[in-house]
Structures are given as structure tokens and as C-alpha cells.
mmCIF file of C-alpha atoms and ligand atoms in Angstrom:
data_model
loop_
_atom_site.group_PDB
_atom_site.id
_atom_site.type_symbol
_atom_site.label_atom_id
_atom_site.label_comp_id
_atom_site.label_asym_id
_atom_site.label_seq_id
_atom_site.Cartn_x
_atom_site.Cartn_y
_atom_site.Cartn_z
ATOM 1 C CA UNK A 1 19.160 49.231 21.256
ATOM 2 C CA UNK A 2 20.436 46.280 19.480
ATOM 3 C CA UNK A 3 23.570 45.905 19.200
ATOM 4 C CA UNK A 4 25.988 45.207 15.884
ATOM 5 C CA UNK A 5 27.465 42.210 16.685
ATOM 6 C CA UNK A 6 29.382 42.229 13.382
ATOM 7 C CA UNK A 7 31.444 45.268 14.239
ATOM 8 C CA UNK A 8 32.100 43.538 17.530
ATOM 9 C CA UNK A 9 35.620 42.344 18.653
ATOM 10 C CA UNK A 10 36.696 39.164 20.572
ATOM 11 C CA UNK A 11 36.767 41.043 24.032
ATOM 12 C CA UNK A 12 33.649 42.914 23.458
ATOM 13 C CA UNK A 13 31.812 39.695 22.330
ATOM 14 C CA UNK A 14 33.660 38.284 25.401
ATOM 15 C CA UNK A 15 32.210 40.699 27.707
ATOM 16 C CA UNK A 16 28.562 40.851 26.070
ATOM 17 C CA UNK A 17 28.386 37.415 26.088
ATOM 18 C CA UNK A 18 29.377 37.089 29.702
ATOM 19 C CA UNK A 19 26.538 39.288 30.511
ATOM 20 C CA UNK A 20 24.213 37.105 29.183
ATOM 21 C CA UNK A 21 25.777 34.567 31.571
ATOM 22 C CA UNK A 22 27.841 32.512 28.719
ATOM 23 C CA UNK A 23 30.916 30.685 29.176
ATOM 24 C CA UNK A 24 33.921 32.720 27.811
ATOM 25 C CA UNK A 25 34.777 30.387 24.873
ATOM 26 C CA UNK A 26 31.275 31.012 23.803
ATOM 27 C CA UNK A 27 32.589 34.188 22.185
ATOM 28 C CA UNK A 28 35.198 32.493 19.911
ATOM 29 C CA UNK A 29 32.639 30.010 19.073
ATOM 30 C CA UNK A 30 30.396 33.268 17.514
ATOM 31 C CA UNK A 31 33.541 35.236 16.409
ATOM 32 C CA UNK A 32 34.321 32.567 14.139
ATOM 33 C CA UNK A 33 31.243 31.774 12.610
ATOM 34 C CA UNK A 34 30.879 35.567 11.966
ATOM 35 C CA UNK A 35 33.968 35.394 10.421
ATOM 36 C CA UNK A 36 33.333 32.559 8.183
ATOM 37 C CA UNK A 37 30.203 34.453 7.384
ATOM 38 C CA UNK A 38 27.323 33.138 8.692
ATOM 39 C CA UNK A 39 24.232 35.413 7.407
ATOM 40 C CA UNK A 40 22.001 34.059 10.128
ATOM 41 C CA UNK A 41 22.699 33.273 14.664
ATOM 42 C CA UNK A 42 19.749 30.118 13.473
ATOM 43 C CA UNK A 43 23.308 29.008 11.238
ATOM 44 C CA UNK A 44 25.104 28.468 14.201
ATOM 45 C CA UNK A 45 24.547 24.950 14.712
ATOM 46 C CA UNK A 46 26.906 24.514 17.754
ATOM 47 C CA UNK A 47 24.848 26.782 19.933
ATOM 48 C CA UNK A 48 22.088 25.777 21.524
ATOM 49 C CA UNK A 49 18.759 26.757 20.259
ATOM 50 C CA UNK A 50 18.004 29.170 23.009
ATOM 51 C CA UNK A 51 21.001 30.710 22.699
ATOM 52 C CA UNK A 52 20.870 31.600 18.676
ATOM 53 C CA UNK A 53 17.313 33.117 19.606
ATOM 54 C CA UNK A 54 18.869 35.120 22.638
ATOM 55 C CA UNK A 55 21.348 36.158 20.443
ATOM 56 C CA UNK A 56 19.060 37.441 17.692
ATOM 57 C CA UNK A 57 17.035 39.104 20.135
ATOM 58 C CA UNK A 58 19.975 41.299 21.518
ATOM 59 C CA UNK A 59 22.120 41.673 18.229
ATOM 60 C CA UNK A 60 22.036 42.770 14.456
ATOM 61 C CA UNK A 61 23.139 40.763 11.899
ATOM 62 C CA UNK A 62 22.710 41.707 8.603
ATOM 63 C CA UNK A 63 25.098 40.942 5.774
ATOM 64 C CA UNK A 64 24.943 43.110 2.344
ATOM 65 C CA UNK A 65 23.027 41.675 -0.038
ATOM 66 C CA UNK A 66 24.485 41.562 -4.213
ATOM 67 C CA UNK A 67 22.316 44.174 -6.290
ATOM 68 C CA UNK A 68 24.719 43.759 -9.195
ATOM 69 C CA UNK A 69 27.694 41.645 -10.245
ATOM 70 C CA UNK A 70 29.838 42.495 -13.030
ATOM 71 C CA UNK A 71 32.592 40.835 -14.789
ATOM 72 C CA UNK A 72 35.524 42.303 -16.655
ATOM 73 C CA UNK A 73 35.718 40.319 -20.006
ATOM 74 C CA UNK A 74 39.081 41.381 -20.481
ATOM 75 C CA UNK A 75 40.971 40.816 -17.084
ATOM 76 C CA UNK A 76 38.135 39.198 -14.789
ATOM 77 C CA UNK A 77 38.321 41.995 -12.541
ATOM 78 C CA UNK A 78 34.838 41.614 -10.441
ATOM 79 C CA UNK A 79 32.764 44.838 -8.898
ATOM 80 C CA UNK A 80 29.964 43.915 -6.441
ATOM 81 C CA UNK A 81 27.420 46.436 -5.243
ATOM 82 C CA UNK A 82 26.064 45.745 -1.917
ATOM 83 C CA UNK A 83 23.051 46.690 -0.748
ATOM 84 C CA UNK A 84 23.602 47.722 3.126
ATOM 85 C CA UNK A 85 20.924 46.564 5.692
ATOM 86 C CA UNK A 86 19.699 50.730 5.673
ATOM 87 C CA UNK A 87 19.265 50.516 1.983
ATOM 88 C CA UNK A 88 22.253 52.036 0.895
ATOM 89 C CA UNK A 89 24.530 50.684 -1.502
ATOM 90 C CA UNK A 90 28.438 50.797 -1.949
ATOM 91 C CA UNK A 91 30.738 49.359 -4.550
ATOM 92 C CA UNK A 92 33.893 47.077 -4.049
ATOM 93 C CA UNK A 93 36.237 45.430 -6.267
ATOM 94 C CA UNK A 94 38.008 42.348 -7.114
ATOM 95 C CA UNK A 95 41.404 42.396 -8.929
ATOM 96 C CA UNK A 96 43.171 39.381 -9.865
ATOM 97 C CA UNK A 97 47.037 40.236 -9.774
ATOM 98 C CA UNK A 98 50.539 37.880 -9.625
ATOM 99 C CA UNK A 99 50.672 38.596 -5.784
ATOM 100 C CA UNK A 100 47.378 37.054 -5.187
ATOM 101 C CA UNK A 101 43.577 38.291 -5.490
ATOM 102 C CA UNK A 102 43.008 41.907 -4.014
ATOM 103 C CA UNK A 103 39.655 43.696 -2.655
ATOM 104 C CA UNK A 104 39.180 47.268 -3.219
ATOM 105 C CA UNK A 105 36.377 48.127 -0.365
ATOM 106 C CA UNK A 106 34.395 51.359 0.482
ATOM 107 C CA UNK A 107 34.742 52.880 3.542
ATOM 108 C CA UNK A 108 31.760 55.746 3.520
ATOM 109 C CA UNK A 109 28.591 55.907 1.353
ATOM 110 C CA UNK A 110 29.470 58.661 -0.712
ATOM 111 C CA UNK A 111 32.347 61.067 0.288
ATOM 112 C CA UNK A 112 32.483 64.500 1.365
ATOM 113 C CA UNK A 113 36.105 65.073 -0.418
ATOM 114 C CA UNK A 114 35.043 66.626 -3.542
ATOM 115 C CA UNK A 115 37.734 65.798 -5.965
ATOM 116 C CA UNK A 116 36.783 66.789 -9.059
ATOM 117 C CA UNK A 117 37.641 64.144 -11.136
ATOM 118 C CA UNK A 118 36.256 61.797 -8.656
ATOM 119 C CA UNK A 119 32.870 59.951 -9.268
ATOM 120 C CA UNK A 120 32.846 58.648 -5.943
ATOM 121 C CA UNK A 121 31.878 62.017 -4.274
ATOM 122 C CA UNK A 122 28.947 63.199 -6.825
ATOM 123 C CA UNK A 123 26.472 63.925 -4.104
ATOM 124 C CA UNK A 124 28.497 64.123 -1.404
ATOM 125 C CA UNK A 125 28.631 62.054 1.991
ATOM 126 C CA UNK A 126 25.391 59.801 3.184
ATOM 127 C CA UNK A 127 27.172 58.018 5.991
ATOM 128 C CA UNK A 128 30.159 56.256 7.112
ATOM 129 C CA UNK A 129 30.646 52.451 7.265
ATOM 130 C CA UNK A 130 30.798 50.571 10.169
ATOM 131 C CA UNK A 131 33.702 48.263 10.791
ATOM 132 C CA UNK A 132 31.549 44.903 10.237
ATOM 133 C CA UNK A 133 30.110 46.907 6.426
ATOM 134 C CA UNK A 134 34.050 46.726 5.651
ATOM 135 C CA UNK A 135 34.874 43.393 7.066
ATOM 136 C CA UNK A 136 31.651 42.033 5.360
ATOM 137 C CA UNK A 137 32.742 43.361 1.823
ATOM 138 C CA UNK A 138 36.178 41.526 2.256
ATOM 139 C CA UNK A 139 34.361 38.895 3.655
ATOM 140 C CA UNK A 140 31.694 37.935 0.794
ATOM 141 C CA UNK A 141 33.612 39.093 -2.000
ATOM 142 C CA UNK A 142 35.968 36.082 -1.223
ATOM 143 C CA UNK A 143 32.865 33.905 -0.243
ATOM 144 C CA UNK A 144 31.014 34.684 -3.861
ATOM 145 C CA UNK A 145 33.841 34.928 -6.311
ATOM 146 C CA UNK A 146 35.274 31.680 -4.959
ATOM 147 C CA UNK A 147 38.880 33.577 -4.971
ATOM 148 C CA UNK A 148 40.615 33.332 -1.919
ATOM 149 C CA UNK A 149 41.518 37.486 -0.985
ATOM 150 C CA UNK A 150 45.164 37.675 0.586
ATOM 151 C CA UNK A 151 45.038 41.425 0.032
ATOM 152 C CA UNK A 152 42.829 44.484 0.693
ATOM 153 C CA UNK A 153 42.910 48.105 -0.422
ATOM 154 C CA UNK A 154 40.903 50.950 1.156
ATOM 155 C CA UNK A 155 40.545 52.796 -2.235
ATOM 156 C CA UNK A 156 36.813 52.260 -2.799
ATOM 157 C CA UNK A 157 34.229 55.053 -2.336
ATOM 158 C CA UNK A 158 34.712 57.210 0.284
ATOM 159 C CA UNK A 159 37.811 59.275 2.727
ATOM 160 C CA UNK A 160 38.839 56.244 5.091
ATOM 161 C CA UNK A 161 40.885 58.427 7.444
ATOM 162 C CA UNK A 162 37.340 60.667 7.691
ATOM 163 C CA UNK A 163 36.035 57.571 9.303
ATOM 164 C CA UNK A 164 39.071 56.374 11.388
ATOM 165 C CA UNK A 165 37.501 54.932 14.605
ATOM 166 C CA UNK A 166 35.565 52.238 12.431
ATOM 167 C CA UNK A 167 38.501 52.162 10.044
ATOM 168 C CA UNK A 168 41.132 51.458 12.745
ATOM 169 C CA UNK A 169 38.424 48.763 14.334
ATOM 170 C CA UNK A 170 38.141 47.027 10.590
ATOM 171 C CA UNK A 171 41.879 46.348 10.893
ATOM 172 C CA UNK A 172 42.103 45.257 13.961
ATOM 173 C CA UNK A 173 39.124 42.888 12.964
ATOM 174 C CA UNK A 174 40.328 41.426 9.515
ATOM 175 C CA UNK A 175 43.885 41.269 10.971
ATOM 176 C CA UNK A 176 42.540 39.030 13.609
ATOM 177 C CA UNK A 177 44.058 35.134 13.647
ATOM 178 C CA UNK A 178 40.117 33.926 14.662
ATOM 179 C CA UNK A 179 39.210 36.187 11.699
ATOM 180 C CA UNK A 180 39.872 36.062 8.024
ATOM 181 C CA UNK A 181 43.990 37.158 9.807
ATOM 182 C CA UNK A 182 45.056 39.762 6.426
ATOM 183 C CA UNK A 183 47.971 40.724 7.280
ATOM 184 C CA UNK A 184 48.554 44.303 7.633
ATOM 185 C CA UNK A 185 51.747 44.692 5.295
ATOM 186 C CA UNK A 186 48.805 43.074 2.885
ATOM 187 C CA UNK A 187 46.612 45.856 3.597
ATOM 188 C CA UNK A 188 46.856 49.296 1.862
ATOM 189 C CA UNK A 189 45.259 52.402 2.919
ATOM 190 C CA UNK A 190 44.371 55.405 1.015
ATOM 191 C CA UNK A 191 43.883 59.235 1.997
ATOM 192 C CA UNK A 192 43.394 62.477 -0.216
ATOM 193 C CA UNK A 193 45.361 64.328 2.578
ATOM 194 C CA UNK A 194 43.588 64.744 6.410
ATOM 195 C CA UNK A 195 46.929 65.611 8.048
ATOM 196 C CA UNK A 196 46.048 65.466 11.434
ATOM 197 C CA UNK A 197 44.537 61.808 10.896
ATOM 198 C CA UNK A 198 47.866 61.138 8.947
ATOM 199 C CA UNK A 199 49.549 62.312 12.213
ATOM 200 C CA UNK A 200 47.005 60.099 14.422
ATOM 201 C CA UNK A 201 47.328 56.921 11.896
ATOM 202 C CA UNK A 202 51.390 57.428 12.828
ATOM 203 C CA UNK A 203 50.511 56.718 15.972
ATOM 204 C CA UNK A 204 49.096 53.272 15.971
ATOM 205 C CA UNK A 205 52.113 52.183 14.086
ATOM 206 C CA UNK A 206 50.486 49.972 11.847
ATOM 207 C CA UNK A 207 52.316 47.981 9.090
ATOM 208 C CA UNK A 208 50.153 48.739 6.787
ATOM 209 C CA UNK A 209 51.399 50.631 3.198
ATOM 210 C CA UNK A 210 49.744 54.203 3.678
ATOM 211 C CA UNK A 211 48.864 55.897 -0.331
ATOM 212 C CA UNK A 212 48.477 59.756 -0.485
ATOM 213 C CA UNK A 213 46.446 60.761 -3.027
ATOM 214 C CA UNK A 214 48.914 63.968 -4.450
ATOM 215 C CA UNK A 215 48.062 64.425 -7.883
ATOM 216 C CA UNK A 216 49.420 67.525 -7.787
ATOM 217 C CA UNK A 217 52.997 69.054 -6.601
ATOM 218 C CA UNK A 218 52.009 72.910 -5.966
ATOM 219 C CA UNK A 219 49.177 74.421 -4.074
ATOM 220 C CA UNK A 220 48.293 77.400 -6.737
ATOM 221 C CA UNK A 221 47.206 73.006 -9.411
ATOM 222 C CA UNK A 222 46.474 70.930 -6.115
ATOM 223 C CA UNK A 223 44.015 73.338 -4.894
ATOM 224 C CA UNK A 224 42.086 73.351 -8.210
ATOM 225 C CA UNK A 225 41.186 69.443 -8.441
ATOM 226 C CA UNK A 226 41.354 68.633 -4.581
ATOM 227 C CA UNK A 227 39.624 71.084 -1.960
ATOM 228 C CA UNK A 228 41.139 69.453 0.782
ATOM 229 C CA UNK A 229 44.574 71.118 -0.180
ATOM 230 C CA UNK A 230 42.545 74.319 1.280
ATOM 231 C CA UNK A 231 42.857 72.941 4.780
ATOM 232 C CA UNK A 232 45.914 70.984 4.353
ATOM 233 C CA UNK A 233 48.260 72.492 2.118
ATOM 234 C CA UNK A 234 50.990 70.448 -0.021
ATOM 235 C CA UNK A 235 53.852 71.780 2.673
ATOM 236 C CA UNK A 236 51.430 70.760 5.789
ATOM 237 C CA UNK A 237 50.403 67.541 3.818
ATOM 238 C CA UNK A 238 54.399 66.995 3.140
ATOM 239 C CA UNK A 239 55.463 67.376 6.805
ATOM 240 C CA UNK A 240 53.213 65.045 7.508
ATOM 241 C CA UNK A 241 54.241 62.103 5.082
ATOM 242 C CA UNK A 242 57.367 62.555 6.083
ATOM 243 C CA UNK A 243 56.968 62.328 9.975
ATOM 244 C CA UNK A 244 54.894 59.422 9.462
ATOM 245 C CA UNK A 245 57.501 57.774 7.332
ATOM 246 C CA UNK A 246 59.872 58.340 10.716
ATOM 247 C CA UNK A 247 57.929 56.599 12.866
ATOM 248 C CA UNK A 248 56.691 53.562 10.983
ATOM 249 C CA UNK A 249 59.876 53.216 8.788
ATOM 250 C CA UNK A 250 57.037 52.098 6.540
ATOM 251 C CA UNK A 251 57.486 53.934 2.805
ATOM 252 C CA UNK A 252 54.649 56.118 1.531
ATOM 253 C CA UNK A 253 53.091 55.436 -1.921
ATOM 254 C CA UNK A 254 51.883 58.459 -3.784
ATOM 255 C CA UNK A 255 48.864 58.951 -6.245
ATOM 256 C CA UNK A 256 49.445 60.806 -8.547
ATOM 257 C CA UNK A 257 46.549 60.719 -11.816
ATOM 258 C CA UNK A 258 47.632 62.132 -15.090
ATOM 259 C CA UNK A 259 45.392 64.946 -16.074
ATOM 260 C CA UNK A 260 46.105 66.207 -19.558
ATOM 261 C CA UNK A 261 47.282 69.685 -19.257
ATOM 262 C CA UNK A 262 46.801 70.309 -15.753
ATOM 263 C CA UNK A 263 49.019 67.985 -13.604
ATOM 264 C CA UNK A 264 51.191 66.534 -16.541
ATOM 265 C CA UNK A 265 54.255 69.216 -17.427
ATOM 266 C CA UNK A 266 57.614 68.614 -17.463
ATOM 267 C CA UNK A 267 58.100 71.547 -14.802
ATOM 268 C CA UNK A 268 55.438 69.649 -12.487
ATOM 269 C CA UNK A 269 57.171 66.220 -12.496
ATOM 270 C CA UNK A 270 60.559 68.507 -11.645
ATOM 271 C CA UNK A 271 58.747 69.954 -8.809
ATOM 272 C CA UNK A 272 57.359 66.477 -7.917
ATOM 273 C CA UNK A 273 60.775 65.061 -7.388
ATOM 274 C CA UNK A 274 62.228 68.157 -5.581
ATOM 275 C CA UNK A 275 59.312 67.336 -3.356
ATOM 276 C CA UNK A 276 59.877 63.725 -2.443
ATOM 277 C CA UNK A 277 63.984 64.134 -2.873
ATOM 278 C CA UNK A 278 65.205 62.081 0.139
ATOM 279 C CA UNK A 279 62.571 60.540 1.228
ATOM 280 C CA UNK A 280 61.128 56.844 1.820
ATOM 281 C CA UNK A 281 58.775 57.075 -1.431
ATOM 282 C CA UNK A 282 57.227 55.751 -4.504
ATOM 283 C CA UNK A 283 54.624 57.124 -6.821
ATOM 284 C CA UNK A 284 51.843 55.499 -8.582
ATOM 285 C CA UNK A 285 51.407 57.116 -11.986
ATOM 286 C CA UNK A 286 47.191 56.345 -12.617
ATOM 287 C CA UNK A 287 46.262 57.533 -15.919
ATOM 288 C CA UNK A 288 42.995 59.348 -15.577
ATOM 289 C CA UNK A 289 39.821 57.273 -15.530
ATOM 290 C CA UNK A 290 37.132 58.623 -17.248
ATOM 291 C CA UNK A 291 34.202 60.105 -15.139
ATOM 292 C CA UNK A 292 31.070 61.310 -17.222
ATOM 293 C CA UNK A 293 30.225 64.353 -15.067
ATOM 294 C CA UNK A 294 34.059 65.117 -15.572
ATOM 295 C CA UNK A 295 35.455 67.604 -18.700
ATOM 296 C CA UNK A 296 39.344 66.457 -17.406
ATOM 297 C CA UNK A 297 40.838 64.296 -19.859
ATOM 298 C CA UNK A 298 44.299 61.182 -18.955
ATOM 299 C CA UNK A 299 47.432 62.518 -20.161
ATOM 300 C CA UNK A 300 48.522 60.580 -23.241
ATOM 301 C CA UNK A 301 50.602 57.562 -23.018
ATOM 302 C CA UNK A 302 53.665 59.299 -24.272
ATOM 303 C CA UNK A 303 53.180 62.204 -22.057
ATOM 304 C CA UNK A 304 53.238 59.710 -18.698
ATOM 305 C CA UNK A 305 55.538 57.649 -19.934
ATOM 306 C CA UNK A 306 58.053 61.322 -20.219
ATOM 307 C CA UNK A 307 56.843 62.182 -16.901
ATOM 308 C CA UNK A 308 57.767 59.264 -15.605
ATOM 309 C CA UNK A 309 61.349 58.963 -16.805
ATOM 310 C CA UNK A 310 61.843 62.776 -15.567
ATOM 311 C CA UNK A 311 60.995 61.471 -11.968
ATOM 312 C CA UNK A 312 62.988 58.429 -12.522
ATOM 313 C CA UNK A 313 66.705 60.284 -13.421
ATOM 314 C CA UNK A 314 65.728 62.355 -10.407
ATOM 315 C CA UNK A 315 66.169 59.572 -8.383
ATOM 316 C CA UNK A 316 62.613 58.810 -7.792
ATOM 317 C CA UNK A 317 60.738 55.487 -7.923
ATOM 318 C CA UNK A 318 57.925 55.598 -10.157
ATOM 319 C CA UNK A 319 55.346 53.133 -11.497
ATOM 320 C CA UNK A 320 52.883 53.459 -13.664
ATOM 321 C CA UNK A 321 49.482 51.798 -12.235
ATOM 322 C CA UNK A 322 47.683 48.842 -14.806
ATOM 323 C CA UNK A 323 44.027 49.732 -15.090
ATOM 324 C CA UNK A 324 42.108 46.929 -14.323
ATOM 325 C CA UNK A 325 38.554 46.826 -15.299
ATOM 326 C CA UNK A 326 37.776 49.577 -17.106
ATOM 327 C CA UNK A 327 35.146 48.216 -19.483
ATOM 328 C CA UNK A 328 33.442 47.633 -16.438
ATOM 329 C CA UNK A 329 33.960 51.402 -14.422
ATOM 330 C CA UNK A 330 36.039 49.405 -11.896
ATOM 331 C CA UNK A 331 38.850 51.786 -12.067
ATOM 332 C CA UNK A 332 40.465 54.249 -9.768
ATOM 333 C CA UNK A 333 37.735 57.142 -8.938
ATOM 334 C CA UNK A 334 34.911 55.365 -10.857
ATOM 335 C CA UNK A 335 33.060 53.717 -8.085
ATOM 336 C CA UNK A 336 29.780 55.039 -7.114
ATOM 337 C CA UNK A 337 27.022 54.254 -4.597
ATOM 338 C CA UNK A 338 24.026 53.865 -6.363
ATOM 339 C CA UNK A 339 22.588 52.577 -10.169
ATOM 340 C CA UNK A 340 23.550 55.294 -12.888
ATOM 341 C CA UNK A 341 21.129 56.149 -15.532
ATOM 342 C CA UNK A 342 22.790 54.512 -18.617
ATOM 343 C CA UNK A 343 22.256 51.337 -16.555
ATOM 344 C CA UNK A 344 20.356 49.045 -19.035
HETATM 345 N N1 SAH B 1 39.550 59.072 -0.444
HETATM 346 C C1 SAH B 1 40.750 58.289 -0.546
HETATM 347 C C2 SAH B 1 40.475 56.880 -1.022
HETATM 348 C C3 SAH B 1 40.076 56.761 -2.473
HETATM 349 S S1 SAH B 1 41.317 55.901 -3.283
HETATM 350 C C4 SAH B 1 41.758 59.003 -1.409
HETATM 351 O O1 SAH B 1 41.415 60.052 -1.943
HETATM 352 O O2 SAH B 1 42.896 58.576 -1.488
HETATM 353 C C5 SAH B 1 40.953 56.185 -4.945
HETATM 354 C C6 SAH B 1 42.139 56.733 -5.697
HETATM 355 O O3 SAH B 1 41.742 56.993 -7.048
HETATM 356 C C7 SAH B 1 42.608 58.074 -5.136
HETATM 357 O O4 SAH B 1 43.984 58.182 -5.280
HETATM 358 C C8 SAH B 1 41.899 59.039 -6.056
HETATM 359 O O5 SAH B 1 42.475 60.315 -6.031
HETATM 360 C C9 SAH B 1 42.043 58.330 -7.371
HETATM 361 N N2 SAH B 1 41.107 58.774 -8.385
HETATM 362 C C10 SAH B 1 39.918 59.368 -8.214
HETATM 363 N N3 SAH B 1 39.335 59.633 -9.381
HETATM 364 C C11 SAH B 1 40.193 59.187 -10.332
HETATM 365 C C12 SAH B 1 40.151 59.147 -11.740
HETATM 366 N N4 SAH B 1 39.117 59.646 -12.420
HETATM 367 N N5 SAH B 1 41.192 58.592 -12.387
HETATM 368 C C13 SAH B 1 42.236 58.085 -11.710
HETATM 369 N N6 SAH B 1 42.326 58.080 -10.382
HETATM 370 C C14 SAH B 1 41.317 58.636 -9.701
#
């Protein structure tokens, strides 16, 4: 089998490479050029010619290809879909913000999640990424908008803890100094609620900001819009963020998107605050995107705007999120992994 040379690391190209009787520096040599992005081994004009056709002859390297490239007219927020080298497509995002240009990448095709205000997860899961499918949509975003990316977000299609191995080897990857070196305090990652990965992600001790998609404070409203609160309840889910903000010392972000008369009471941001009351936290008011398939409607402006002062006397950081590309369904929980059908 050929192997994916993009998903590869330095030691593992290292070791490959020595097996095909290379120097060791050989593998920084091709590390690099993959992560300059290279499309082709025949681009790799300091090898020798033998070795870029030995090299295609054991590896694959196939970078996404654009199917479609849209442009915000009102913020310049960019979203890219890719077409994968197995056909499938994914969606990612470009957001200009003060802080510097951020990528919003995909981690699965499709997701098996089921939110229901979610258009991401309309037709469930096809597959999971592999680590050099996320590095490569960080990768040529930057290289075809011309905007240098200092940060990333793991908010695109798809449950990134449900795909952790390749996740946790994407890091390590775009963290890398012979890489495109992201820091991981520049790096945000995004999960509807998989507590034991939550436990696991504690573990590695990353840097990284961890989001928790809430959206809900109670089991009887969470379990209604997220089926994952079936498995993990709010108190499991809760334990979790809170253990996790122990060993990292890192400070959770939570989701939380304003659903007009389901998530949006008074009572609820009460219950919201008793929740997070003493711990390292800050939520992320979203106002709900609209999703065709979806009857669930944003709160109104004056309604978040009440929810979020109720949070704030309690003590509780609270922000409410811009929505960036809208006219373009860039936003939170609009990506999607193929054409729709009111596609001109
Ligand atoms: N599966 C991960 C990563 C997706 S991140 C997760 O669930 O966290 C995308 C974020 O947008 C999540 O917080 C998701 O709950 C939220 N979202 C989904 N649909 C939305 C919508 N219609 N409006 C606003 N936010 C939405």
C-alpha cells in the first residue's frame, strides 16, 4: 500500500526514508517542501530525479483541489470547498479578525453528532480526515487567499474529538517549527461533548483553548437539540470541563447558540451561571445561524443581549460572537460537504 506521506511526521519520514537508504536530512528536505505545499515529489527540485520518482512510487500525494470559492462582500470572510483526492468534499473558512487571519477547518466529512440545528451533520458521517486533509486546508487556504493564517479553529464540519488520533497528529504537525509552527495557544478546538475524549485531550496537556459546544444548561433542553447529551449528560459533561480545566490551567470557552424560545429564558441563563459559578470560564453567545432544513429560529437581539447581562452580574464572562460571513453560509453550523440545490 502506498503510503500518505502528507500525514507523515519528521521521524516517520525519517525512518521511511532511511529505509529507502536516504541520508537522514533527506527527510527535512521533504518535510519542508510538503509544508510549503508542494502539490507534486517532480516539484522538489533539490532531490535528485530518481529520488522524486522513488518517492512517487512509494507515497500519496494529493492536495484538495478548489470546487468553489466564495467571497463575503460585506466582511471578506472566504469559504473554500475542497475536493479530497476520494472525491469527497469539505468546507473551510477564512475570517479576517484584529488578531490576525483565522481558518475554520473540517475535521470529518459529514458528522455523526446530529445536532439539530446543525447543517453540518444532514446525512450523517462519510469519513474522517486524515491529519495531512487538515494540515492541507490550513495549508492552501493561506497559499490561495494570499493571507498569511496565524490562527486555526477546529469548528468546521464534523466532531474533531470523534477523530482524535488524526486530530492530535494535525497538531503536532501544524505546530511543528519545520512546518507552518501555529502555535497551539493560536489553535482552538471544538467538541459537542465526548467526555471521555475530553478526559483523554486532558491528558496531552495541550495549550490549546478547548470550546464546548453547551447550548443548553439542563438535560430535560440539552437533550432535545444535542443527542450526545444522551451519553454524556450536562453533570458528566460538567465534571469533565472542570477536571480538564485542573490540569491544563487552560480556561474553557463555552458555545452556547441562542435559540428563540428554547435555550433563551431568563431562568436558563440563571441556571447557566449556577453551572459555571467558580470556574475558569467564558461563554460565547452565537446567535443562531439559519439552517434551511431547520424550523429553530436566533433569539432576538434584545433577548441575547438580556441573557447576556444576567450571566454577566452573576459573575460570568460572556461575549457575544460577530457573525462573519453570513451572506455567504460561512457561519457557525452552516458548513456542509457537498453542492446544495439552490446552488446557481
Ligand atoms: N462538532 C464540534 C465542532 C463544530 S464547531 C462541536 O459541536 O463543537 C461549530 C459550532 O457551531 C458548534 O458550537 C456548534 O454547536 C455551533 N452551531 C452549529 N449549528 C449552529 C447554528 N445553526 N447556529 C449557530 N451555531 C451553530
Amino acid at each position: 500500500m502506498m503510503r500518505d506521506i502528507k500525514s507523515m511526521d519528521l521521524e516517520e519520514l525519517t525512518q521511511a526514508l532511511s529505509e529507502l537508504g536516504e541520508p537522514k536530512f533527506r527527510a527535512g528536505q521533504v518535510f519542508t517542501w510538503l509544508h510549503r505545499g508542494a502539490k507534486s515529489f517532480e516539484e522538489m527540485t533539490n532531490l535528485s530525479k530518481q529520488l522524486r520518482a522513488r518517492l512517487a512510487a512509494e507515497f500519496t500525494l494529493c492536495p484538495p483541489e478548489v470546487v468553489r470559492k466564495q467571497v463575503s462582500r460585506t466582511d471578506g470572510t472566504i469559504k473554500y470547498l475542497w475536493r479530497l483526492c476520494d472525491g469527497n468534499c469539505v468546507e473551510s473558512v477564512v475570517m479576517r479578525y484584529h488578531h490576525g487571519n483565522t481558518v475554520c477547518i473540517s475535521s470529518e466529512v459529514g458528522c455523526a453528532m446530529g445536532c439539530a440545528f446543525c447543517a453540518s451533520t444532514r446525512g450523517g458521517l462519510v469519513r474522517r480526515l486524515t491529519a495531512g486533509e487538515m494540515v492541507d486546508q490550513v495549508l492552501f487556504s493561506q497559499l490561495d487567499s494570499g493571507l498569511p493564517i496565524s490562527n486555526i479553529v477546529l469548528m468546521g464540519i464534523g466532531e474533531p474529538l470523534d477523530n482524535f488520533e488524526n486530530v492530535r497528529k494535525f497538531l503536532l504537525l501544524i505546530n511543528h517549527p519545520q512546518g507552518m509552527h501555529i502555535g497551539m495557544r493560536h489553535i482552538s478546538l471544538s467538541t459537542c461533548g465526548l467526555v471521555p475524549r475530553i478526559r483523554q485531550l486532558a491528558e496531552e496537556d495541550l495549550q490549546l483553548t478547548l470550546s464546548v459546544s453547551l447550548h443548553a444548561p439542563t438535560d430535560a433542553v440539552r437533550s432535545t437539540i444535542m443527542p450526545v447529551n444522551k451519553a454524556y449528560p450536562v453533570s458528566e459533561l460538567m465534571a469533565a470541563c472542570r477536571d480538564y480545566c485542573q490540569k491544563t490551567g487552560r480556561r474553557i470557552s463555552f458555545e452556547y447558540a441562542m435559540i428563540r424560545g428554547v435555550n433563551d429564558s431568563l431562568e436558563q441563563a440563571q441556571a447557566l451561571a449556577a453551572l459555571l459559578q467558580g470556574m475558569l470560564a467564558h461563554v460565547n453567545l452565537i446567535p443562531l445561524n439559519d439552517v434551511a432544513e431547520s424550523p429553530l429560529k436566533p433569539s432576538t437581539r434584545q433577548q441575547v443581549a438580556a441573557f447576556q447581562q444576567a450571566l454577566t452580574e452573576k459573575g460570568i464572562t460572556a461575549t457575544v460572537r460577530r457573525t462573519l460571513g453570513s451572506d455567504i453560509d460561512a457561519s457557525c453550523g452552516q458548513l456542509r460537504r457537498k453542492y446544495e440545490s439552490k446552488e446557481a
